[in-house]
PDB file of C-alpha atoms in Angstrom:
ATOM      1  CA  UNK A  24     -18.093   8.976  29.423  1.00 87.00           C
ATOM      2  CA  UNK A  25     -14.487   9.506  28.833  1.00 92.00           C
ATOM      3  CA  UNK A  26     -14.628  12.548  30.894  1.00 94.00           C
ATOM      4  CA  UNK A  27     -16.355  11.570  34.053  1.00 95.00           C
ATOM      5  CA  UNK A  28     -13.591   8.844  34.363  1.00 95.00           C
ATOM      6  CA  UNK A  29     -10.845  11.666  33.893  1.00 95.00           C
ATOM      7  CA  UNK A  30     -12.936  13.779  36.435  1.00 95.00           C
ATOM      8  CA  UNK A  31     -13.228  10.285  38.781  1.00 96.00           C
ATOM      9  CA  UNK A  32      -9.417   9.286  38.827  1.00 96.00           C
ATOM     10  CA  UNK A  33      -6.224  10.729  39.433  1.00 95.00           C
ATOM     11  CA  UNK A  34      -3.859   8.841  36.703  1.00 96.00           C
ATOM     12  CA  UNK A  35      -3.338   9.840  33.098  1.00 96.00           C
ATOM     13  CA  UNK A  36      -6.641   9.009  30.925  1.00 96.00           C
ATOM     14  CA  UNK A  37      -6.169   8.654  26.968  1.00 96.00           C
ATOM     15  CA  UNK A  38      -8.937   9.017  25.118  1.00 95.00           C
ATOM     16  CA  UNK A  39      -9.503   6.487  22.153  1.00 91.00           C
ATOM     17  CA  UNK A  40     -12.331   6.195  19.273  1.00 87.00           C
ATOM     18  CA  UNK A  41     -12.858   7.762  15.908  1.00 88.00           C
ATOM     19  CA  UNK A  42      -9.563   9.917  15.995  1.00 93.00           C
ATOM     20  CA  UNK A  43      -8.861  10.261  11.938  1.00 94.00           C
ATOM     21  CA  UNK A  44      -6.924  13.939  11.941  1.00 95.00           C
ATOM     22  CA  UNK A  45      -5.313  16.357  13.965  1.00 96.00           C
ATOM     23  CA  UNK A  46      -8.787  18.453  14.757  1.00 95.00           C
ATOM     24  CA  UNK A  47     -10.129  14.990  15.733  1.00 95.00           C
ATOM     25  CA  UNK A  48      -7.949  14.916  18.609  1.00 96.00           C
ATOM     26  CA  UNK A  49      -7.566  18.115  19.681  1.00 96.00           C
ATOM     27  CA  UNK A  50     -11.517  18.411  19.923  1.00 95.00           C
ATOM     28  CA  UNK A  51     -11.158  14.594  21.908  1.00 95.00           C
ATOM     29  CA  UNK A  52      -8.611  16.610  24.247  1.00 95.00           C
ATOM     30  CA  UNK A  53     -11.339  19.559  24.431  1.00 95.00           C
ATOM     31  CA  UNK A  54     -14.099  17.705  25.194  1.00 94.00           C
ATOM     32  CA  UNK A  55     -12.300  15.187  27.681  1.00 94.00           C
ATOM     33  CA  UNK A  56      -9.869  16.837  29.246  1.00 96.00           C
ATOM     34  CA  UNK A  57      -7.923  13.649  28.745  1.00 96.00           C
ATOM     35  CA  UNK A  58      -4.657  13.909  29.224  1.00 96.00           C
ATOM     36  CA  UNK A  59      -3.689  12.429  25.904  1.00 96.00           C
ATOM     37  CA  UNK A  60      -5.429  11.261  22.680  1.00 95.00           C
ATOM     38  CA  UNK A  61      -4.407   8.633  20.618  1.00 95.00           C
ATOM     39  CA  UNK A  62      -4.962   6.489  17.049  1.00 94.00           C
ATOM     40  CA  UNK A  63      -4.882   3.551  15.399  1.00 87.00           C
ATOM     41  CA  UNK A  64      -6.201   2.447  12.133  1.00 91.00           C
ATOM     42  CA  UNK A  65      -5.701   6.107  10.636  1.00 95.00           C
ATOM     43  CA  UNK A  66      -1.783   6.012  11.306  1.00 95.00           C
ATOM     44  CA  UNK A  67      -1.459   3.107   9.539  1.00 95.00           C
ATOM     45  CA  UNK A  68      -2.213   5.183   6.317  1.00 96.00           C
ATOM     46  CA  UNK A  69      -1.856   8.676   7.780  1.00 97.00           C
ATOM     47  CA  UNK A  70       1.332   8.512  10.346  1.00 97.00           C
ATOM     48  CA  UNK A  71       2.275  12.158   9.924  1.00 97.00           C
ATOM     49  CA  UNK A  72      -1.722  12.476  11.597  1.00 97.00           C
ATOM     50  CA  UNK A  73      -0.354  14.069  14.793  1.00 97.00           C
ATOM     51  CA  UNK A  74       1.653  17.184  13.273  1.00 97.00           C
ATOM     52  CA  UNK A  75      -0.708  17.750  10.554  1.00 97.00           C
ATOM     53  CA  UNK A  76       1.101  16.412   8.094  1.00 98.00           C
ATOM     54  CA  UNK A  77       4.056  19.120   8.228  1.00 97.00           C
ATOM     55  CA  UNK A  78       7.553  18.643   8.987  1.00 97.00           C
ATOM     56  CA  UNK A  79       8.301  19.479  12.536  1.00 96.00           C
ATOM     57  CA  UNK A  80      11.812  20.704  11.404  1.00 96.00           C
ATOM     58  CA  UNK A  81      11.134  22.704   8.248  1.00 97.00           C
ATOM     59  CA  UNK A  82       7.207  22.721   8.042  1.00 96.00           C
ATOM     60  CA  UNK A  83       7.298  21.049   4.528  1.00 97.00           C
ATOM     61  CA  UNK A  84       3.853  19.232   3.678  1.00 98.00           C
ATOM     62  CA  UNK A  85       4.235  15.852   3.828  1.00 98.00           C
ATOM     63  CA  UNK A  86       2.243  14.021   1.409  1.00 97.00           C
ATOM     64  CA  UNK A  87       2.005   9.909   1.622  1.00 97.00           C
ATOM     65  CA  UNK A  88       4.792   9.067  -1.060  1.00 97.00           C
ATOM     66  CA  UNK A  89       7.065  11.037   1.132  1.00 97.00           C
ATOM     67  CA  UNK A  90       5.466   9.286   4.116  1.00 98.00           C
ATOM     68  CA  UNK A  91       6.019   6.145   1.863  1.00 98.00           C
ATOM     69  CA  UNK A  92       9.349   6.801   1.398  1.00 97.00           C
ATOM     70  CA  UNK A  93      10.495   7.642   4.958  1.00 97.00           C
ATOM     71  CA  UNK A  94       8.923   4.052   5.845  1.00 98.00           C
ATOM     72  CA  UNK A  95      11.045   2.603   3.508  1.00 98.00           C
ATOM     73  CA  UNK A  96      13.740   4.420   4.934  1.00 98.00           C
ATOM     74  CA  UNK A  97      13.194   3.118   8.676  1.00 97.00           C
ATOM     75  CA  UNK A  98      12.586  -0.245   7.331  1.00 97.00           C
ATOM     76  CA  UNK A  99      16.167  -0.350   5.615  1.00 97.00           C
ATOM     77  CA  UNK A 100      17.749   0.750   9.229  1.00 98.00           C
ATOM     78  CA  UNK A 101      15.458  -1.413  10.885  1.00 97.00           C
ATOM     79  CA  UNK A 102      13.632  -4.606   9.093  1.00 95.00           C
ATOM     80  CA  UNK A 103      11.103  -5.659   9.555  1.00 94.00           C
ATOM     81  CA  UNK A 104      10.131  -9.479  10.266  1.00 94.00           C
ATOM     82  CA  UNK A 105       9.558  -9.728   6.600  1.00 93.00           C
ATOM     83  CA  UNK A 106       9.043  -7.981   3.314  1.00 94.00           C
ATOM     84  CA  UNK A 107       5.627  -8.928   3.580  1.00 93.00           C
ATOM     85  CA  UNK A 108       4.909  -6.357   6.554  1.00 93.00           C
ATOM     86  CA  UNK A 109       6.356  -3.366   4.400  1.00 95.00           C
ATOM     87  CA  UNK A 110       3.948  -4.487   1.530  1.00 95.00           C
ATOM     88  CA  UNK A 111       0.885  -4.295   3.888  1.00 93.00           C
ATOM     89  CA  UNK A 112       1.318  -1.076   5.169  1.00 94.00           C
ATOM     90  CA  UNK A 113       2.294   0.330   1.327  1.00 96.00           C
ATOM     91  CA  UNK A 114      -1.231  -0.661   0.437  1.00 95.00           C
ATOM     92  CA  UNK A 115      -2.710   1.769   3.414  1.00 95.00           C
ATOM     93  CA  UNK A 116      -0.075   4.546   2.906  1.00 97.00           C
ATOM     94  CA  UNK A 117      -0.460   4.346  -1.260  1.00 97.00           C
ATOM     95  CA  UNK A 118      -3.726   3.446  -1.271  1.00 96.00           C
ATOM     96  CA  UNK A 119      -5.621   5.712  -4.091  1.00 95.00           C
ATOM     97  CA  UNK A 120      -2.462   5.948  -6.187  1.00 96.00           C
ATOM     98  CA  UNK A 121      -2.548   2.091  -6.362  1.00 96.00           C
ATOM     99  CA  UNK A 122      -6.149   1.940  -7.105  1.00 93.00           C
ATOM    100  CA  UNK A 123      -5.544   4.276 -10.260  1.00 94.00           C
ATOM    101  CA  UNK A 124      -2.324   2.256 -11.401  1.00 96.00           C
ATOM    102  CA  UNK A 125      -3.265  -1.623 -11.470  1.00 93.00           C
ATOM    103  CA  UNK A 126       0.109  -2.433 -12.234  1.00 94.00           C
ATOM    104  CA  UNK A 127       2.037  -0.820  -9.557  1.00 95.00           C
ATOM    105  CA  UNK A 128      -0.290  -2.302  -7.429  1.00 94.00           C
ATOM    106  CA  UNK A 129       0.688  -5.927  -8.565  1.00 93.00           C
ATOM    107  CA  UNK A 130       4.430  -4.957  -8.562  1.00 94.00           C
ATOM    108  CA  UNK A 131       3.735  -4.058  -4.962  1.00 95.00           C
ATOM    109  CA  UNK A 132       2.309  -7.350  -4.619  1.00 93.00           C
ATOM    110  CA  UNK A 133       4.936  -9.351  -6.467  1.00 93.00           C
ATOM    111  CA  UNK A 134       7.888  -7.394  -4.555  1.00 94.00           C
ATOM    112  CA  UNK A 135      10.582  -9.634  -3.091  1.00 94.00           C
ATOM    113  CA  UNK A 136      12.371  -6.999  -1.451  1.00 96.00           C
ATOM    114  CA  UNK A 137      12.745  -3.586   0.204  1.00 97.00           C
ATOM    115  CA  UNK A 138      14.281  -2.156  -2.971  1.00 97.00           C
ATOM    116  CA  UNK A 139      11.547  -3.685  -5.233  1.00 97.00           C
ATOM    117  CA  UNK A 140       8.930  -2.063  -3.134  1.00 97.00           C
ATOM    118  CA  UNK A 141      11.237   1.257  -3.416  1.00 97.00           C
ATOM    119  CA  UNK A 142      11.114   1.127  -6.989  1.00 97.00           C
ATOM    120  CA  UNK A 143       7.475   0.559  -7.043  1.00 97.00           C
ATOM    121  CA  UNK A 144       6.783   3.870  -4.957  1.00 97.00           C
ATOM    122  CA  UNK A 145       9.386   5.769  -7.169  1.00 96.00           C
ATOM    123  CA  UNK A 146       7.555   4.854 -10.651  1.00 97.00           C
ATOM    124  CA  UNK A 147       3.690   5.632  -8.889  1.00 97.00           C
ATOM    125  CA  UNK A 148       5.156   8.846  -8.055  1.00 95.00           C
ATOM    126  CA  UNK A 149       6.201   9.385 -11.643  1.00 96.00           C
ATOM    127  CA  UNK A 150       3.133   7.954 -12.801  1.00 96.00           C
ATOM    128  CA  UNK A 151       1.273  10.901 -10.775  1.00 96.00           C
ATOM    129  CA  UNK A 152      -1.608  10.236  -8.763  1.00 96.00           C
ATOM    130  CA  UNK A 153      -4.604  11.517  -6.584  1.00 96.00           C
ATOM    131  CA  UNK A 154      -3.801  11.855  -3.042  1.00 97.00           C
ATOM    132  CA  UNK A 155      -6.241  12.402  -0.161  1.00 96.00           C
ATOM    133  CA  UNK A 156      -4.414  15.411   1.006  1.00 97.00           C
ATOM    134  CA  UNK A 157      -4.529  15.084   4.550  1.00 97.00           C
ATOM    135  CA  UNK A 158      -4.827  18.025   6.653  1.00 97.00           C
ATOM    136  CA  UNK A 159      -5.012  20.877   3.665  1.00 97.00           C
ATOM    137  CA  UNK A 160      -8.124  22.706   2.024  1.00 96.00           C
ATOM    138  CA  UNK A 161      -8.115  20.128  -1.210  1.00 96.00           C
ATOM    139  CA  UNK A 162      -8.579  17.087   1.342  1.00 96.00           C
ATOM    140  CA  UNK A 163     -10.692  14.125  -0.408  1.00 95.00           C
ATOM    141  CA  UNK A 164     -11.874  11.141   1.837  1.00 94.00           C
ATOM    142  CA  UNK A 165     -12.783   9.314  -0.523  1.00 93.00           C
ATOM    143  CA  UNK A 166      -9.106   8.352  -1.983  1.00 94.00           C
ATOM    144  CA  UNK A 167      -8.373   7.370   1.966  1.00 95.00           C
ATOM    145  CA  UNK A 168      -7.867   3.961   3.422  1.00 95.00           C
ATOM    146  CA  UNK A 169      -8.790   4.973   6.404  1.00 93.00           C
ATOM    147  CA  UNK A 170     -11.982   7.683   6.105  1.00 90.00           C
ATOM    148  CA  UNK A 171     -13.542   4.690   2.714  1.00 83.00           C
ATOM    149  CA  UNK A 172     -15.355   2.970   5.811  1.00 72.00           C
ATOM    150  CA  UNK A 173     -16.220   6.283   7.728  1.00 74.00           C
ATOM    151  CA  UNK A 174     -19.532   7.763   6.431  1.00 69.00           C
ATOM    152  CA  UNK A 175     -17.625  11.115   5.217  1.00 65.00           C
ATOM    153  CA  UNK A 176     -15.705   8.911   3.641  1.00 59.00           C
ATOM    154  CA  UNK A 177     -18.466   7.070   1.325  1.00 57.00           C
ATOM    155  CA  UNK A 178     -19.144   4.327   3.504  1.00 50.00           C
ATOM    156  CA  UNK A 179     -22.098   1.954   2.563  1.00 43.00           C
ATOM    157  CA  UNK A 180     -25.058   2.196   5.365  1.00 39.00           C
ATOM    158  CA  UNK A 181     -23.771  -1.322   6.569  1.00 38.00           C
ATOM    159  CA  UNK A 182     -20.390   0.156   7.414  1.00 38.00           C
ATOM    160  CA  UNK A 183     -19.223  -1.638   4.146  1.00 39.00           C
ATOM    161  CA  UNK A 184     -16.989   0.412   1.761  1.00 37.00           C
ATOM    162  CA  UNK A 185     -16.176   0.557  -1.707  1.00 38.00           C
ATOM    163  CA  UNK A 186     -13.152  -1.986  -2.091  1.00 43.00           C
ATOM    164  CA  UNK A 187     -10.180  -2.299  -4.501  1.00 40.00           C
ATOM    165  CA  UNK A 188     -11.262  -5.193  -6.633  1.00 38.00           C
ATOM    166  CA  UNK A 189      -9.109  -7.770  -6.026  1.00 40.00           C
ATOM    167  CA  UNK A 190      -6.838  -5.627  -3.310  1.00 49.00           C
ATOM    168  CA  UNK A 191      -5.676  -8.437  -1.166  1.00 49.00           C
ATOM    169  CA  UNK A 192      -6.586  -7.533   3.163  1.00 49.00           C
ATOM    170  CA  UNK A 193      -4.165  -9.539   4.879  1.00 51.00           C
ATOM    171  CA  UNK A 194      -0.458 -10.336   4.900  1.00 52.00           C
ATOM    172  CA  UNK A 195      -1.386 -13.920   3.971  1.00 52.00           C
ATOM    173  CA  UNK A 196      -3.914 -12.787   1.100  1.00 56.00           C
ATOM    174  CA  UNK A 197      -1.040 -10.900  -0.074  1.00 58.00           C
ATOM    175  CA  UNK A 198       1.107 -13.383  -0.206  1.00 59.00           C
ATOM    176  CA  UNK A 199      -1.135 -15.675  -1.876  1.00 59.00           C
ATOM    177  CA  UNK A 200      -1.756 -13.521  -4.745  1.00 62.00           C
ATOM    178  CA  UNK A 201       2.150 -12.674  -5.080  1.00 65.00           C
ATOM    179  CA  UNK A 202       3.010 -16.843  -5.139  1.00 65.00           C
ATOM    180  CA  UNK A 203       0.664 -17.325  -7.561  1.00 63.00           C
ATOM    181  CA  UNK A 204       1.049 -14.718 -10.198  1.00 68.00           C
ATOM    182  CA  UNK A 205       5.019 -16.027  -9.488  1.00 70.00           C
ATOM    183  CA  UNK A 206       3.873 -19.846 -10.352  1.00 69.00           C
ATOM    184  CA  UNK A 207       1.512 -18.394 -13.415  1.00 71.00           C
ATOM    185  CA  UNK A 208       4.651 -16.525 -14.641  1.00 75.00           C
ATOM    186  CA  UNK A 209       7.269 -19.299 -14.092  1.00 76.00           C
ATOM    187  CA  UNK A 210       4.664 -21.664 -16.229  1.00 78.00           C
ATOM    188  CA  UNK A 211       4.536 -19.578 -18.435  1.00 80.00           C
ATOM    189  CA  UNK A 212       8.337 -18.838 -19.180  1.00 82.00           C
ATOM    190  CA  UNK A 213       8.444 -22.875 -19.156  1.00 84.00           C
ATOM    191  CA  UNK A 214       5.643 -23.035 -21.805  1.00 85.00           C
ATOM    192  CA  UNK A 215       8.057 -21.054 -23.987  1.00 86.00           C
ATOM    193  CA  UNK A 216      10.985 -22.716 -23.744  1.00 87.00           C
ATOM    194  CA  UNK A 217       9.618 -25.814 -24.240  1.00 87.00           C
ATOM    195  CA  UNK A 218       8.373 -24.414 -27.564  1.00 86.00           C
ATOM    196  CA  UNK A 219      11.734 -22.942 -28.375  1.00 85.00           C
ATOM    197  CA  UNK A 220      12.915 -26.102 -27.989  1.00 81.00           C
ATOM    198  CA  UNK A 221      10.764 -28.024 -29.889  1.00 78.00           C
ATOM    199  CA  UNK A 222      11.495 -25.402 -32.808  1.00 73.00           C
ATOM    200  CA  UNK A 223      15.006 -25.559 -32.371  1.00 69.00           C
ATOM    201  CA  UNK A 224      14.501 -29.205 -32.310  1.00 67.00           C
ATOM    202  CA  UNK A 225      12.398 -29.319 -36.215  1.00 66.00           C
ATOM    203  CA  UNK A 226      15.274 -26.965 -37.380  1.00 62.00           C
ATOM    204  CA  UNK A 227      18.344 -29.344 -36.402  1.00 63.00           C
ATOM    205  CA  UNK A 228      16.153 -32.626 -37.812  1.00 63.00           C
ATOM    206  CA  UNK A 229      15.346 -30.430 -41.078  1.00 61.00           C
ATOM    207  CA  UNK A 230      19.185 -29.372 -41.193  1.00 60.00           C
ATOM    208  CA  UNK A 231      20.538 -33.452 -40.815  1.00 61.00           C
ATOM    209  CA  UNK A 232      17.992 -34.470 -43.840  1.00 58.00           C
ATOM    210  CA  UNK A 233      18.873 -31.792 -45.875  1.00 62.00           C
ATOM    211  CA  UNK A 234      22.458 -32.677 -45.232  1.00 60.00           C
ATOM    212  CA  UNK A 235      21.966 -37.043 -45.586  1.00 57.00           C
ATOM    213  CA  UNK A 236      19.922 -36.311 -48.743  1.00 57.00           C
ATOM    214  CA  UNK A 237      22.977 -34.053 -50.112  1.00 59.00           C
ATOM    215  CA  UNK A 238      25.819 -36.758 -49.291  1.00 57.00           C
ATOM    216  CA  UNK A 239      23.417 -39.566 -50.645  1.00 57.00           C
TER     217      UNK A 239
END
């Protein structure tokens, strides 16, 4: 279809649909003679897609913490509306790594800043992780955000996927989770102090009889 309208008109025609890799769209470009291919949903985890994952200046792989990290970097010079957009597209770009490591994953989701979501990337790199491997020999679709709802990828019949339990799927989901592990914590530091209180409380009281029962 996409080629009878390039053959029918005479502006530029980009081609769109199911575009998850580099091969993807040069075999789009083959079979359409489009004069330009382009993705969505797989850039959002994969946004080194369109140079096949290598640095265009030194031809270094570039695997998704460094992707990670060079989103960071462009947030920094450039922020975005707030921290809660950065988180969102952390859970695409780190998506298998945070599936391993539960608790990065919540310090992703409890992050209050740039820096805090830094620091989370930093420590899942240290931690070590699977990686889909985009564009290389070892690739793995099922540790992708993007290829868990393609059937390669593992896909349920239904077009359902395996899901992080408990991954949150929206900025506001996100969000929610984040304000109330915040209010869990905060009641619990409260808790606490309210018992140290109530110690310190008994141990001044037990101090003053001690000290009446001496003078009397």
């Amino acid at each position: 279809a996409v080629a009878a309208v390039v053959a029918a008109v005479d502006v530029p025609v980009i081609a769109n649909g199911g575009i998850g890799s580099l091969a993807d769209a040069e075999a789009c470009l083959a079979a359409t003679g489009a004069a330009a291919a382009m993705s969505s949903e797989a850039l959002l985890e994969n946004p080194a897609l369109f140079i096949g994952n290598r640095d265009i200046a030194s031809g270094a792989y570039i695997d998704q913490a460094e992707l990670a990290r060079r989103y960071l970097a462009a947030c920094a010079a450039h922020p975005p509306p707030s921290v809660g957009h950065a988180r969102s597209h952390l859970f695409k770009l780190l998506h298998s790594g945070l599936r391993e490591h539960v608790e990065l994953r919540d310090a992703v989701l409890e992050a209050r800043s740039l820096g805090d979501l830094a620091e989370a990337v930093e420590r899942l790199e240290v931690a070590g992780w699977a990686q889909p491997k985009f564009h290389t020999p070892e690739f793995d679709p099922t540790r992708s955000w993007y290829w868990r709802h393609r059937p390669e990828g593992g896909a349920t019949p239904d077009g359902g996927a395996d899901e992080v339990d408990g991954e949150p799927r929206s900025r506001a989901e996100v969000e929610a989770v984040a304000l109330a592990k915040r209010e869990r914590r905060a009641s619990e530091r409260k808790r606490r102090n309210m018992q140290r209180g109530a110690g310190k409380g008994r141990t001044q009281n037990g101090a003053g009889l001690q000290g009446a029962a001496a003078t009397a």
